[in-house]
Amino acid sequence: MSMGLFCIWLIDYLYKKLQKIFTMKKIISLVILTVSLWSCFRSPDETQKEDIKPLNVILLIGDGMGLSQLSSAYYFGEQEPNFSKFKDIGFINTSCTNTRITDSAAGATAFATGNRSYKGAISVSPQDTSSMTNIIETLSLLGYKTGLVATYSVTHATPAAFYAHVDSRDKQEDIAMQLVTSEVDFFASSGLPYFNAREDNKDLIPLLEQNGFEMETQRLDAKEFNVKKKYGYLMPPISMPAKVDGRDDFLPDATKMAIDYLSRNKDGFFLMVEGSQIDGAGHKNNSEMLIQEVLDFDKAVGMAFDFAEKNGNTLVIVTADHETGGFTLGAENGTSDDYDSHDYAVIEPSFATYGHSATLIPVFAFGPGSDIFRGVYNNNEIFHKMLKARELNK
Ligand SMILES: [Zn+2]
């Protein structure tokens, strides 16, 4: 008997047997039930593979970078800034749940989890400090590789919110401990003392290695990356030197290396890059330091943009958690009430505060789904828009 005939015979046989036990109506209900159960229990992976092309996402955060900081790249840089390459532009309101002016912890929590929280919170809820799922946890379940790049410690508020859940940003040793077991596959930053010169005398470097990380604590060495491995570049200082104090091209170089490693994964990647020290320059009211940090960040933006342009399946978002310093690009002698003495030919950067401000923050987007980043909205929408862009990427 051929296979086809055998199948027909089998279906007929089963049907007759079932008819003896159930009525026709019951058989139909049974078939419907089986089909619905099958579709319910199909793994999300299968659904994803059928409907969605895994979208790479690179989120670049210029810590403390308001519109004037960004504008400084246009007046003090030597070439057209990479910001000019973006066509889809929006603005975010950055307030957090308990204060109108936010900090980096609450700012990054909003980007990482899609929920606002209180000043100082690292991806915990404002109600009961319970953990709020972050984008790295969500995307790694879908097969994404994930990475973090910063020029302050990896335990500092901005990167921390992407892997740790802690009620206070000050608990940097707890944050370091959470990196060991996190879903992060690549990181490059400073902050080694939080891992190997701790108050509890634990050395977390061997623990990171046990957890699959190839660790490098001396320099940023490009290598032939293996996508099955994880890589940690953890530089000795708590904070790297400022660009004006001799920092090399760590930020753009690490961004390029992260992309090189992460893009070897066929199921997509998420990378967060922080221009960490724009904020520090704002707090110090140091305009030369600030301008150099913005120009350095713009180089990292260029690395991400150029990759995305070639790759075609990568969304790049450039924004900031808040503005720092009340920075402005006024005229020389512009603080004098003698208007005739103002020299509009010369820009004299100045500051209004040593802290953060509530000014709206620009958002630049490029790649599949970039148009949904237009408009004016709250900072936590960035998270939802990143996931939405991924869903729209058929
Ligand atoms: Zn700050």
PDB file of C-alpha atoms and ligand atoms in Angstrom, residues 279 283 322 356, ligand 1:
ATOM      1  CA  ASP A 279      27.911  65.430  32.264  1.00  0.00           C
ATOM      2  CA  HIS A 283      29.081  69.806  36.644  1.00  0.00           C
ATOM      3  CA  HIS A 322      19.186  65.190  30.821  1.00  0.00           C
ATOM      4  CA  HIS A 356      21.232  69.298  35.926  1.00  0.00           C
TER       5      HIS A 356
HETATM    6 ZN    ZN B   1      25.161  64.538  36.409  1.00  0.00          ZN
END
